[in-house]
């Protein structure tokens, strides 16, 4: 299997590539590189390479349906192309990867355009972790001349909130950085909460960075609107058939390196936010109710259920 796929899977595992969108993009690019560098001589050999790449990428992080949907879609395009020559099959990988990436970029723009309308002058926007989709939306609002402030949590244990804070400062947005446990104290001054997503289940529940569920509860308690900003393709079709979304559990070292030996440390990377706490899902189809996610997926991406 191509070196590029192994290296990418490793970088994803180590969080050198972070956030569901970036993970999916890196995975797609590695499959493209595999196709370019392939030494396969037959269709069978090439399909085997793709299938091994898929297994390696899927094993890199558990809670990444966008990456899984992307890789599955590209492989299905190759399978259904009816081509036999390896060079022709490699071309299908390249064209379908480009198409997927282009659509991903277009949805990001569309989401930002729709979501930026929810940002009004003088608002305090509360966010958790780092979502490139959320920060792009805020960038758009800023470019439109809106004046707003951001409160962001540091997001233990690996501090993705620092990425958000740096990006906001670079945009010239007044930003307040807080420890995760200060979230309740700062929620009362927030006007709007927006977070990203790693996965959406068939019931419309959302899986995002650990602590998101708590932030949603706090927003509910303080009666603040809580929005999830996401591509539709973070929907996990396996949840329709009863599978639970797997929550990645990371190394205890991220929480406490050199901790006492007998101490049990748990480090789940994500948690589930129930749909009842979500005012709306800001996606490329507009602002939709989490209850309607499965219908929207059937209409927009029927292939995902195949
Ligand atoms: C990142 C995280 C992000 C989502 C959405 O977790 O939970 O909120 O992935 O990000 P991690 P994006 O740092 O463990 O990958 O909108 O960029 O897809």
PDB file of C-alpha atoms and ligand atoms in Angstrom:
ATOM      1  CA  UNK A   1       0.000   0.000   0.000  1.00  0.00           C
ATOM      2  CA  UNK A   2       1.151   3.505  -0.761  1.00  0.00           C
ATOM      3  CA  UNK A   3       3.445   5.211   1.690  1.00  0.00           C
ATOM      4  CA  UNK A   4       1.262   8.341   1.464  1.00  0.00           C
ATOM      5  CA  UNK A   5      -1.710   6.530   3.006  1.00  0.00           C
ATOM      6  CA  UNK A   6       0.366   5.096   5.873  1.00  0.00           C
ATOM      7  CA  UNK A   7       1.935   8.491   6.614  1.00  0.00           C
ATOM      8  CA  UNK A   8      -1.427  10.266   6.467  1.00  0.00           C
ATOM      9  CA  UNK A   9      -3.133   7.711   8.729  1.00  0.00           C
ATOM     10  CA  UNK A  10      -0.323   8.186  11.218  1.00  0.00           C
ATOM     11  CA  UNK A  11      -0.602  11.972  11.110  1.00  0.00           C
ATOM     12  CA  UNK A  12      -4.363  11.718  11.639  1.00  0.00           C
ATOM     13  CA  UNK A  13      -3.889   9.359  14.614  1.00  0.00           C
ATOM     14  CA  UNK A  14      -1.377  11.748  16.227  1.00  0.00           C
ATOM     15  CA  UNK A  15      -3.702  14.778  15.707  1.00  0.00           C
ATOM     16  CA  UNK A  16      -1.171  16.401  13.397  1.00  0.00           C
ATOM     17  CA  UNK A  17      -4.210  16.737  11.180  1.00  0.00           C
ATOM     18  CA  UNK A  18      -7.117  17.861  13.334  1.00  0.00           C
ATOM     19  CA  UNK A  19     -10.850  18.385  12.825  1.00  0.00           C
ATOM     20  CA  UNK A  20     -13.198  16.231  10.789  1.00  0.00           C
ATOM     21  CA  UNK A  21     -12.981  18.261   7.558  1.00  0.00           C
ATOM     22  CA  UNK A  22      -9.200  18.384   7.558  1.00  0.00           C
ATOM     23  CA  UNK A  23      -9.045  14.676   8.368  1.00  0.00           C
ATOM     24  CA  UNK A  24     -11.309  13.872   5.401  1.00  0.00           C
ATOM     25  CA  UNK A  25      -9.335  16.153   3.064  1.00  0.00           C
ATOM     26  CA  UNK A  26      -5.999  14.589   4.076  1.00  0.00           C
ATOM     27  CA  UNK A  27      -7.424  11.080   3.621  1.00  0.00           C
ATOM     28  CA  UNK A  28      -8.780  11.898   0.149  1.00  0.00           C
ATOM     29  CA  UNK A  29      -5.463  13.408  -0.913  1.00  0.00           C
ATOM     30  CA  UNK A  30      -3.581  10.313   0.266  1.00  0.00           C
ATOM     31  CA  UNK A  31      -5.866   8.047  -1.785  1.00  0.00           C
ATOM     32  CA  UNK A  32      -5.222  10.306  -4.782  1.00  0.00           C
ATOM     33  CA  UNK A  33      -1.478   9.941  -4.235  1.00  0.00           C
ATOM     34  CA  UNK A  34      -1.858   6.175  -3.931  1.00  0.00           C
ATOM     35  CA  UNK A  35      -3.555   6.115  -7.331  1.00  0.00           C
ATOM     36  CA  UNK A  36      -0.837   8.260  -8.893  1.00  0.00           C
ATOM     37  CA  UNK A  37       1.983   6.082  -7.553  1.00  0.00           C
ATOM     38  CA  UNK A  38       0.337   2.668  -7.974  1.00  0.00           C
ATOM     39  CA  UNK A  39       2.362  -0.266  -9.246  1.00  0.00           C
ATOM     40  CA  UNK A  40      -0.747  -2.417  -9.618  1.00  0.00           C
ATOM     41  CA  UNK A  41      -0.955  -4.207 -12.962  1.00  0.00           C
ATOM     42  CA  UNK A  42      -4.521  -5.421 -12.871  1.00  0.00           C
ATOM     43  CA  UNK A  43      -7.870  -4.060 -11.788  1.00  0.00           C
ATOM     44  CA  UNK A  44      -7.959  -6.700  -9.041  1.00  0.00           C
ATOM     45  CA  UNK A  45      -4.594  -5.581  -7.635  1.00  0.00           C
ATOM     46  CA  UNK A  46      -5.608  -1.929  -7.778  1.00  0.00           C
ATOM     47  CA  UNK A  47      -8.929  -2.554  -5.997  1.00  0.00           C
ATOM     48  CA  UNK A  48      -7.022  -4.500  -3.315  1.00  0.00           C
ATOM     49  CA  UNK A  49      -4.716  -1.503  -2.789  1.00  0.00           C
ATOM     50  CA  UNK A  50      -7.707   0.794  -2.424  1.00  0.00           C
ATOM     51  CA  UNK A  51      -9.382  -1.563  -0.009  1.00  0.00           C
ATOM     52  CA  UNK A  52      -6.233  -1.755   2.165  1.00  0.00           C
ATOM     53  CA  UNK A  53      -5.942   2.032   2.093  1.00  0.00           C
ATOM     54  CA  UNK A  54      -9.548   2.281   3.233  1.00  0.00           C
ATOM     55  CA  UNK A  55      -8.931  -0.079   6.161  1.00  0.00           C
ATOM     56  CA  UNK A  56      -5.782   1.827   7.218  1.00  0.00           C
ATOM     57  CA  UNK A  57      -7.485   5.224   7.039  1.00  0.00           C
ATOM     58  CA  UNK A  58     -10.636   4.037   8.820  1.00  0.00           C
ATOM     59  CA  UNK A  59      -8.531   2.622  11.650  1.00  0.00           C
ATOM     60  CA  UNK A  60      -6.713   5.929  12.188  1.00  0.00           C
ATOM     61  CA  UNK A  61      -9.570   7.551  14.148  1.00  0.00           C
ATOM     62  CA  UNK A  62     -12.893   5.975  15.081  1.00  0.00           C
ATOM     63  CA  UNK A  63     -15.312   8.909  14.984  1.00  0.00           C
ATOM     64  CA  UNK A  64     -14.796  10.239  11.445  1.00  0.00           C
ATOM     65  CA  UNK A  65     -17.822   9.504   9.227  1.00  0.00           C
ATOM     66  CA  UNK A  66     -16.988  12.342   6.808  1.00  0.00           C
ATOM     67  CA  UNK A  67     -13.688  10.649   6.017  1.00  0.00           C
ATOM     68  CA  UNK A  68     -15.373   7.253   5.738  1.00  0.00           C
ATOM     69  CA  UNK A  69     -18.121   8.608   3.470  1.00  0.00           C
ATOM     70  CA  UNK A  70     -15.540  10.313   1.250  1.00  0.00           C
ATOM     71  CA  UNK A  71     -13.325   7.251   0.843  1.00  0.00           C
ATOM     72  CA  UNK A  72     -16.326   4.950   0.340  1.00  0.00           C
ATOM     73  CA  UNK A  73     -17.737   7.254  -2.327  1.00  0.00           C
ATOM     74  CA  UNK A  74     -14.449   7.488  -4.253  1.00  0.00           C
ATOM     75  CA  UNK A  75     -14.000   3.704  -4.202  1.00  0.00           C
ATOM     76  CA  UNK A  76     -17.587   3.173  -5.348  1.00  0.00           C
ATOM     77  CA  UNK A  77     -16.991   5.530  -8.287  1.00  0.00           C
ATOM     78  CA  UNK A  78     -14.012   3.366  -9.292  1.00  0.00           C
ATOM     79  CA  UNK A  79     -15.955   0.128  -8.833  1.00  0.00           C
ATOM     80  CA  UNK A  80     -18.861   1.370 -10.924  1.00  0.00           C
ATOM     81  CA  UNK A  81     -16.742   2.942 -13.658  1.00  0.00           C
ATOM     82  CA  UNK A  82     -16.692  -0.215 -15.753  1.00  0.00           C
ATOM     83  CA  UNK A  83     -13.011   0.456 -16.558  1.00  0.00           C
ATOM     84  CA  UNK A  84     -10.425  -2.316 -16.571  1.00  0.00           C
ATOM     85  CA  UNK A  85      -7.072  -0.586 -17.216  1.00  0.00           C
ATOM     86  CA  UNK A  86      -5.251   0.518 -14.059  1.00  0.00           C
ATOM     87  CA  UNK A  87      -4.392   3.906 -15.613  1.00  0.00           C
ATOM     88  CA  UNK A  88      -8.074   4.537 -16.341  1.00  0.00           C
ATOM     89  CA  UNK A  89      -9.105   3.460 -12.839  1.00  0.00           C
ATOM     90  CA  UNK A  90      -6.458   5.770 -11.340  1.00  0.00           C
ATOM     91  CA  UNK A  91      -7.954   8.611 -13.361  1.00  0.00           C
ATOM     92  CA  UNK A  92     -11.360   7.899 -11.843  1.00  0.00           C
ATOM     93  CA  UNK A  93      -9.797   8.188  -8.367  1.00  0.00           C
ATOM     94  CA  UNK A  94      -8.330  11.517  -9.339  1.00  0.00           C
ATOM     95  CA  UNK A  95     -11.488  12.953 -10.896  1.00  0.00           C
ATOM     96  CA  UNK A  96     -13.804  11.753  -8.128  1.00  0.00           C
ATOM     97  CA  UNK A  97     -11.426  13.009  -5.415  1.00  0.00           C
ATOM     98  CA  UNK A  98     -11.348  16.438  -7.059  1.00  0.00           C
ATOM     99  CA  UNK A  99     -15.124  16.432  -7.321  1.00  0.00           C
ATOM    100  CA  UNK A 100     -15.559  15.497  -3.665  1.00  0.00           C
ATOM    101  CA  UNK A 101     -13.077  18.165  -2.525  1.00  0.00           C
ATOM    102  CA  UNK A 102     -14.738  20.783  -4.705  1.00  0.00           C
ATOM    103  CA  UNK A 103     -18.155  19.983  -3.252  1.00  0.00           C
ATOM    104  CA  UNK A 104     -16.727  20.066   0.255  1.00  0.00           C
ATOM    105  CA  UNK A 105     -15.312  23.526  -0.379  1.00  0.00           C
ATOM    106  CA  UNK A 106     -18.594  24.722  -1.890  1.00  0.00           C
ATOM    107  CA  UNK A 107     -20.569  23.498   1.148  1.00  0.00           C
ATOM    108  CA  UNK A 108     -18.144  25.253   3.482  1.00  0.00           C
ATOM    109  CA  UNK A 109     -18.778  28.546   1.654  1.00  0.00           C
ATOM    110  CA  UNK A 110     -22.509  27.971   1.586  1.00  0.00           C
ATOM    111  CA  UNK A 111     -22.605  27.135   5.313  1.00  0.00           C
ATOM    112  CA  UNK A 112     -20.604  30.294   6.099  1.00  0.00           C
ATOM    113  CA  UNK A 113     -22.921  32.438   4.039  1.00  0.00           C
ATOM    114  CA  UNK A 114     -26.044  31.067   5.733  1.00  0.00           C
ATOM    115  CA  UNK A 115     -24.561  30.992   9.241  1.00  0.00           C
ATOM    116  CA  UNK A 116     -23.018  34.473   9.092  1.00  0.00           C
ATOM    117  CA  UNK A 117     -26.531  35.877   8.877  1.00  0.00           C
ATOM    118  CA  UNK A 118     -27.124  34.645  12.404  1.00  0.00           C
ATOM    119  CA  UNK A 119     -24.272  36.810  13.704  1.00  0.00           C
ATOM    120  CA  UNK A 120     -25.477  40.277  14.607  1.00  0.00           C
ATOM    121  CA  UNK A 121     -23.549  43.332  15.702  1.00  0.00           C
ATOM    122  CA  UNK A 122     -22.424  43.305  19.344  1.00  0.00           C
ATOM    123  CA  UNK A 123     -23.123  39.615  19.823  1.00  0.00           C
ATOM    124  CA  UNK A 124     -21.020  37.417  22.065  1.00  0.00           C
ATOM    125  CA  UNK A 125     -20.513  34.089  20.320  1.00  0.00           C
ATOM    126  CA  UNK A 126     -19.561  31.114  22.477  1.00  0.00           C
ATOM    127  CA  UNK A 127     -17.697  28.204  20.889  1.00  0.00           C
ATOM    128  CA  UNK A 128     -15.912  25.058  21.999  1.00  0.00           C
ATOM    129  CA  UNK A 129     -12.836  23.346  20.542  1.00  0.00           C
ATOM    130  CA  UNK A 130     -11.695  24.215  17.015  1.00  0.00           C
ATOM    131  CA  UNK A 131     -13.920  23.689  14.031  1.00  0.00           C
ATOM    132  CA  UNK A 132     -12.680  24.994  10.688  1.00  0.00           C
ATOM    133  CA  UNK A 133     -16.332  25.249   9.617  1.00  0.00           C
ATOM    134  CA  UNK A 134     -17.180  27.443  12.609  1.00  0.00           C
ATOM    135  CA  UNK A 135     -14.142  29.693  12.216  1.00  0.00           C
ATOM    136  CA  UNK A 136     -14.857  30.076   8.499  1.00  0.00           C
ATOM    137  CA  UNK A 137     -18.398  31.196   9.320  1.00  0.00           C
ATOM    138  CA  UNK A 138     -17.051  33.726  11.832  1.00  0.00           C
ATOM    139  CA  UNK A 139     -14.497  34.932   9.261  1.00  0.00           C
ATOM    140  CA  UNK A 140     -17.335  35.502   6.811  1.00  0.00           C
ATOM    141  CA  UNK A 141     -19.317  37.488   9.399  1.00  0.00           C
ATOM    142  CA  UNK A 142     -16.242  39.590  10.130  1.00  0.00           C
ATOM    143  CA  UNK A 143     -15.644  40.214   6.417  1.00  0.00           C
ATOM    144  CA  UNK A 144     -19.225  41.387   6.159  1.00  0.00           C
ATOM    145  CA  UNK A 145     -18.320  44.072   8.670  1.00  0.00           C
ATOM    146  CA  UNK A 146     -20.079  42.621  11.712  1.00  0.00           C
ATOM    147  CA  UNK A 147     -18.706  43.498  15.140  1.00  0.00           C
ATOM    148  CA  UNK A 148     -18.889  40.631  17.585  1.00  0.00           C
ATOM    149  CA  UNK A 149     -16.900  38.965  20.335  1.00  0.00           C
ATOM    150  CA  UNK A 150     -15.941  35.343  20.783  1.00  0.00           C
ATOM    151  CA  UNK A 151     -15.618  33.329  23.972  1.00  0.00           C
ATOM    152  CA  UNK A 152     -13.777  30.059  23.466  1.00  0.00           C
ATOM    153  CA  UNK A 153     -12.979  27.222  25.792  1.00  0.00           C
ATOM    154  CA  UNK A 154      -9.439  25.913  25.947  1.00  0.00           C
ATOM    155  CA  UNK A 155     -10.705  22.356  25.302  1.00  0.00           C
ATOM    156  CA  UNK A 156      -8.691  19.995  27.409  1.00  0.00           C
ATOM    157  CA  UNK A 157      -6.784  17.799  27.120  1.00  0.00           C
ATOM    158  CA  UNK A 158      -5.118  18.924  23.892  1.00  0.00           C
ATOM    159  CA  UNK A 159      -6.195  22.569  23.770  1.00  0.00           C
ATOM    160  CA  UNK A 160      -7.734  22.905  20.312  1.00  0.00           C
ATOM    161  CA  UNK A 161      -9.376  26.064  21.687  1.00  0.00           C
ATOM    162  CA  UNK A 162      -6.002  27.760  21.313  1.00  0.00           C
ATOM    163  CA  UNK A 163      -6.229  27.306  17.541  1.00  0.00           C
ATOM    164  CA  UNK A 164      -9.647  28.991  17.582  1.00  0.00           C
ATOM    165  CA  UNK A 165      -8.384  31.827  19.777  1.00  0.00           C
ATOM    166  CA  UNK A 166      -5.373  32.476  17.522  1.00  0.00           C
ATOM    167  CA  UNK A 167      -7.526  32.465  14.393  1.00  0.00           C
ATOM    168  CA  UNK A 168     -10.014  34.884  15.944  1.00  0.00           C
ATOM    169  CA  UNK A 169      -7.258  37.240  17.068  1.00  0.00           C
ATOM    170  CA  UNK A 170      -5.723  37.144  13.580  1.00  0.00           C
ATOM    171  CA  UNK A 171      -9.115  38.263  12.261  1.00  0.00           C
ATOM    172  CA  UNK A 172      -9.175  41.131  14.718  1.00  0.00           C
ATOM    173  CA  UNK A 173     -12.075  39.668  16.721  1.00  0.00           C
ATOM    174  CA  UNK A 174     -12.114  40.419  20.449  1.00  0.00           C
ATOM    175  CA  UNK A 175     -11.632  37.002  22.023  1.00  0.00           C
ATOM    176  CA  UNK A 176     -11.894  35.716  25.573  1.00  0.00           C
ATOM    177  CA  UNK A 177     -10.247  32.390  26.355  1.00  0.00           C
ATOM    178  CA  UNK A 178     -11.555  30.374  29.316  1.00  0.00           C
ATOM    179  CA  UNK A 179     -10.901  27.038  30.981  1.00  0.00           C
ATOM    180  CA  UNK A 180     -13.554  24.458  30.189  1.00  0.00           C
ATOM    181  CA  UNK A 181     -14.905  24.498  33.730  1.00  0.00           C
ATOM    182  CA  UNK A 182     -15.643  28.247  33.440  1.00  0.00           C
ATOM    183  CA  UNK A 183     -18.172  27.601  30.678  1.00  0.00           C
ATOM    184  CA  UNK A 184     -21.225  28.054  32.934  1.00  0.00           C
ATOM    185  CA  UNK A 185     -19.964  31.377  34.289  1.00  0.00           C
ATOM    186  CA  UNK A 186     -19.517  32.770  30.780  1.00  0.00           C
ATOM    187  CA  UNK A 187     -22.630  31.309  29.218  1.00  0.00           C
ATOM    188  CA  UNK A 188     -24.835  33.946  30.801  1.00  0.00           C
ATOM    189  CA  UNK A 189     -23.160  36.687  28.745  1.00  0.00           C
ATOM    190  CA  UNK A 190     -23.258  34.769  25.490  1.00  0.00           C
ATOM    191  CA  UNK A 191     -25.881  35.465  22.835  1.00  0.00           C
ATOM    192  CA  UNK A 192     -25.294  32.465  20.641  1.00  0.00           C
ATOM    193  CA  UNK A 193     -23.435  29.153  20.842  1.00  0.00           C
ATOM    194  CA  UNK A 194     -21.995  27.548  17.740  1.00  0.00           C
ATOM    195  CA  UNK A 195     -19.998  24.346  17.556  1.00  0.00           C
ATOM    196  CA  UNK A 196     -18.814  21.978  14.836  1.00  0.00           C
ATOM    197  CA  UNK A 197     -19.546  18.292  14.456  1.00  0.00           C
ATOM    198  CA  UNK A 198     -17.695  15.086  13.903  1.00  0.00           C
ATOM    199  CA  UNK A 199     -20.707  12.879  13.375  1.00  0.00           C
ATOM    200  CA  UNK A 200     -24.479  13.117  13.049  1.00  0.00           C
ATOM    201  CA  UNK A 201     -26.604  10.094  13.850  1.00  0.00           C
ATOM    202  CA  UNK A 202     -29.832   8.988  12.191  1.00  0.00           C
ATOM    203  CA  UNK A 203     -31.809  10.383  15.157  1.00  0.00           C
ATOM    204  CA  UNK A 204     -30.228  13.813  14.650  1.00  0.00           C
ATOM    205  CA  UNK A 205     -27.930  13.631  17.652  1.00  0.00           C
ATOM    206  CA  UNK A 206     -24.527  15.217  17.157  1.00  0.00           C
ATOM    207  CA  UNK A 207     -21.132  13.947  18.193  1.00  0.00           C
ATOM    208  CA  UNK A 208     -18.453  16.572  18.696  1.00  0.00           C
ATOM    209  CA  UNK A 209     -15.423  17.241  20.904  1.00  0.00           C
ATOM    210  CA  UNK A 210     -15.767  16.096  24.490  1.00  0.00           C
ATOM    211  CA  UNK A 211     -17.478  18.815  26.502  1.00  0.00           C
ATOM    212  CA  UNK A 212     -19.858  19.830  23.711  1.00  0.00           C
ATOM    213  CA  UNK A 213     -22.742  18.012  25.429  1.00  0.00           C
ATOM    214  CA  UNK A 214     -22.056  19.985  28.617  1.00  0.00           C
ATOM    215  CA  UNK A 215     -21.927  23.267  26.685  1.00  0.00           C
ATOM    216  CA  UNK A 216     -25.297  22.376  25.123  1.00  0.00           C
ATOM    217  CA  UNK A 217     -26.801  21.734  28.561  1.00  0.00           C
ATOM    218  CA  UNK A 218     -25.451  25.048  29.799  1.00  0.00           C
ATOM    219  CA  UNK A 219     -26.870  26.844  26.777  1.00  0.00           C
ATOM    220  CA  UNK A 220     -30.220  25.181  27.458  1.00  0.00           C
ATOM    221  CA  UNK A 221     -30.137  26.222  31.102  1.00  0.00           C
ATOM    222  CA  UNK A 222     -29.280  29.816  30.154  1.00  0.00           C
ATOM    223  CA  UNK A 223     -31.819  29.812  27.276  1.00  0.00           C
ATOM    224  CA  UNK A 224     -29.195  30.580  24.646  1.00  0.00           C
ATOM    225  CA  UNK A 225     -29.548  29.261  21.086  1.00  0.00           C
ATOM    226  CA  UNK A 226     -27.200  26.363  20.387  1.00  0.00           C
ATOM    227  CA  UNK A 227     -26.334  25.703  16.734  1.00  0.00           C
ATOM    228  CA  UNK A 228     -24.290  22.967  15.116  1.00  0.00           C
ATOM    229  CA  UNK A 229     -22.380  23.978  11.985  1.00  0.00           C
ATOM    230  CA  UNK A 230     -21.636  21.029   9.742  1.00  0.00           C
ATOM    231  CA  UNK A 231     -21.472  19.433   6.312  1.00  0.00           C
ATOM    232  CA  UNK A 232     -24.319  16.971   5.771  1.00  0.00           C
ATOM    233  CA  UNK A 233     -21.780  14.284   4.943  1.00  0.00           C
ATOM    234  CA  UNK A 234     -20.823  13.980   8.596  1.00  0.00           C
ATOM    235  CA  UNK A 235     -23.985  11.865   8.801  1.00  0.00           C
ATOM    236  CA  UNK A 236     -23.119   8.296   9.699  1.00  0.00           C
ATOM    237  CA  UNK A 237     -25.303   5.870   7.689  1.00  0.00           C
ATOM    238  CA  UNK A 238     -24.359   2.951   9.963  1.00  0.00           C
ATOM    239  CA  UNK A 239     -26.453   4.527  12.732  1.00  0.00           C
ATOM    240  CA  UNK A 240     -29.589   3.965  10.620  1.00  0.00           C
ATOM    241  CA  UNK A 241     -29.040   0.220  10.944  1.00  0.00           C
ATOM    242  CA  UNK A 242     -28.685   0.416  14.705  1.00  0.00           C
ATOM    243  CA  UNK A 243     -24.940   0.810  15.069  1.00  0.00           C
ATOM    244  CA  UNK A 244     -23.795   3.205  17.781  1.00  0.00           C
ATOM    245  CA  UNK A 245     -21.343   5.873  16.666  1.00  0.00           C
ATOM    246  CA  UNK A 246     -18.040   4.732  18.115  1.00  0.00           C
ATOM    247  CA  UNK A 247     -16.518   7.292  20.475  1.00  0.00           C
ATOM    248  CA  UNK A 248     -12.768   7.393  20.141  1.00  0.00           C
ATOM    249  CA  UNK A 249     -10.888   6.877  23.398  1.00  0.00           C
ATOM    250  CA  UNK A 250      -7.434   8.437  23.356  1.00  0.00           C
ATOM    251  CA  UNK A 251      -4.289   7.858  25.379  1.00  0.00           C
ATOM    252  CA  UNK A 252      -4.425   8.645  29.139  1.00  0.00           C
ATOM    253  CA  UNK A 253      -1.070  10.410  28.639  1.00  0.00           C
ATOM    254  CA  UNK A 254      -2.923  13.301  27.023  1.00  0.00           C
ATOM    255  CA  UNK A 255      -4.719  13.842  30.338  1.00  0.00           C
ATOM    256  CA  UNK A 256      -1.896  13.215  32.810  1.00  0.00           C
ATOM    257  CA  UNK A 257       1.523  12.088  31.732  1.00  0.00           C
ATOM    258  CA  UNK A 258       3.313  10.266  34.551  1.00  0.00           C
ATOM    259  CA  UNK A 259       0.098   9.802  36.575  1.00  0.00           C
ATOM    260  CA  UNK A 260       0.121   7.395  39.580  1.00  0.00           C
ATOM    261  CA  UNK A 261       0.216   3.835  38.295  1.00  0.00           C
ATOM    262  CA  UNK A 262      -3.057   2.527  39.723  1.00  0.00           C
ATOM    263  CA  UNK A 263      -5.077   5.530  38.659  1.00  0.00           C
ATOM    264  CA  UNK A 264      -7.664   4.827  36.030  1.00  0.00           C
ATOM    265  CA  UNK A 265      -7.752   7.664  33.519  1.00  0.00           C
ATOM    266  CA  UNK A 266     -10.412   7.878  30.839  1.00  0.00           C
ATOM    267  CA  UNK A 267      -9.982  10.097  27.800  1.00  0.00           C
ATOM    268  CA  UNK A 268     -12.952   9.980  25.415  1.00  0.00           C
ATOM    269  CA  UNK A 269     -12.377  12.413  22.552  1.00  0.00           C
ATOM    270  CA  UNK A 270     -16.051  13.100  21.828  1.00  0.00           C
ATOM    271  CA  UNK A 271     -19.485  13.129  23.387  1.00  0.00           C
ATOM    272  CA  UNK A 272     -23.080  13.059  22.201  1.00  0.00           C
ATOM    273  CA  UNK A 273     -25.358  16.098  22.186  1.00  0.00           C
ATOM    274  CA  UNK A 274     -29.019  15.107  22.107  1.00  0.00           C
ATOM    275  CA  UNK A 275     -31.046  16.695  19.315  1.00  0.00           C
ATOM    276  CA  UNK A 276     -33.430  18.264  21.880  1.00  0.00           C
ATOM    277  CA  UNK A 277     -30.664  20.691  22.817  1.00  0.00           C
ATOM    278  CA  UNK A 278     -29.917  21.730  19.241  1.00  0.00           C
ATOM    279  CA  UNK A 279     -31.814  24.758  17.895  1.00  0.00           C
ATOM    280  CA  UNK A 280     -30.652  24.118  14.387  1.00  0.00           C
ATOM    281  CA  UNK A 281     -28.098  22.435  12.182  1.00  0.00           C
ATOM    282  CA  UNK A 282     -26.450  24.988   9.897  1.00  0.00           C
ATOM    283  CA  UNK A 283     -25.537  22.993   6.821  1.00  0.00           C
ATOM    284  CA  UNK A 284     -25.275  23.455   3.045  1.00  0.00           C
ATOM    285  CA  UNK A 285     -29.038  22.858   2.760  1.00  0.00           C
ATOM    286  CA  UNK A 286     -29.781  25.784   5.065  1.00  0.00           C
ATOM    287  CA  UNK A 287     -30.657  25.799   8.733  1.00  0.00           C
ATOM    288  CA  UNK A 288     -32.491  22.553   9.365  1.00  0.00           C
ATOM    289  CA  UNK A 289     -33.928  20.783  12.349  1.00  0.00           C
ATOM    290  CA  UNK A 290     -31.827  17.862  13.599  1.00  0.00           C
ATOM    291  CA  UNK A 291     -35.054  15.830  13.395  1.00  0.00           C
ATOM    292  CA  UNK A 292     -35.057  16.099   9.605  1.00  0.00           C
ATOM    293  CA  UNK A 293     -31.504  14.982   8.974  1.00  0.00           C
ATOM    294  CA  UNK A 294     -32.333  11.504   7.673  1.00  0.00           C
ATOM    295  CA  UNK A 295     -34.898  12.818   5.166  1.00  0.00           C
ATOM    296  CA  UNK A 296     -32.480  15.478   3.948  1.00  0.00           C
ATOM    297  CA  UNK A 297     -29.776  12.830   3.496  1.00  0.00           C
ATOM    298  CA  UNK A 298     -32.171  10.632   1.507  1.00  0.00           C
ATOM    299  CA  UNK A 299     -32.880  13.553  -0.790  1.00  0.00           C
ATOM    300  CA  UNK A 300     -29.349  14.960  -1.125  1.00  0.00           C
ATOM    301  CA  UNK A 301     -27.107  11.906  -0.819  1.00  0.00           C
ATOM    302  CA  UNK A 302     -29.145   8.732  -1.473  1.00  0.00           C
ATOM    303  CA  UNK A 303     -25.938   6.817  -2.292  1.00  0.00           C
ATOM    304  CA  UNK A 304     -24.944   6.971   1.340  1.00  0.00           C
ATOM    305  CA  UNK A 305     -27.610   4.401   2.228  1.00  0.00           C
ATOM    306  CA  UNK A 306     -26.484   1.862  -0.380  1.00  0.00           C
TER     307      UNK A 306
HETATM  308  C1  LIG B   1     -12.207  18.478  16.523  1.00  0.00           C
HETATM  309  C2  LIG B   1     -13.666  18.705  16.699  1.00  0.00           C
HETATM  310  C3  LIG B   1     -14.320  19.666  15.748  1.00  0.00           C
HETATM  311  C4  LIG B   1     -14.997  18.881  14.639  1.00  0.00           C
HETATM  312  C5  LIG B   1     -15.460  19.794  13.525  1.00  0.00           C
HETATM  313  O1  LIG B   1     -11.783  17.349  17.264  1.00  0.00           O
HETATM  314  O2  LIG B   1     -14.341  18.115  17.519  1.00  0.00           O
HETATM  315  O3  LIG B   1     -15.286  20.438  16.392  1.00  0.00           O
HETATM  316  O4  LIG B   1     -14.107  17.939  14.108  1.00  0.00           O
HETATM  317  O5  LIG B   1     -14.374  20.393  12.884  1.00  0.00           O
HETATM  318  P1  LIG B   1     -10.272  16.796  17.055  1.00  0.00           P
HETATM  319  P2  LIG B   1     -14.462  20.821  11.352  1.00  0.00           P
HETATM  320  O6  LIG B   1      -9.350  17.936  17.344  1.00  0.00           O
HETATM  321  O7  LIG B   1     -10.164  15.667  18.043  1.00  0.00           O
HETATM  322  O8  LIG B   1     -10.158  16.315  15.628  1.00  0.00           O
HETATM  323  O9  LIG B   1     -15.601  21.782  11.281  1.00  0.00           O
HETATM  324  O10 LIG B   1     -13.146  21.456  11.055  1.00  0.00           O
HETATM  325  O11 LIG B   1     -14.725  19.595  10.551  1.00  0.00           O
END
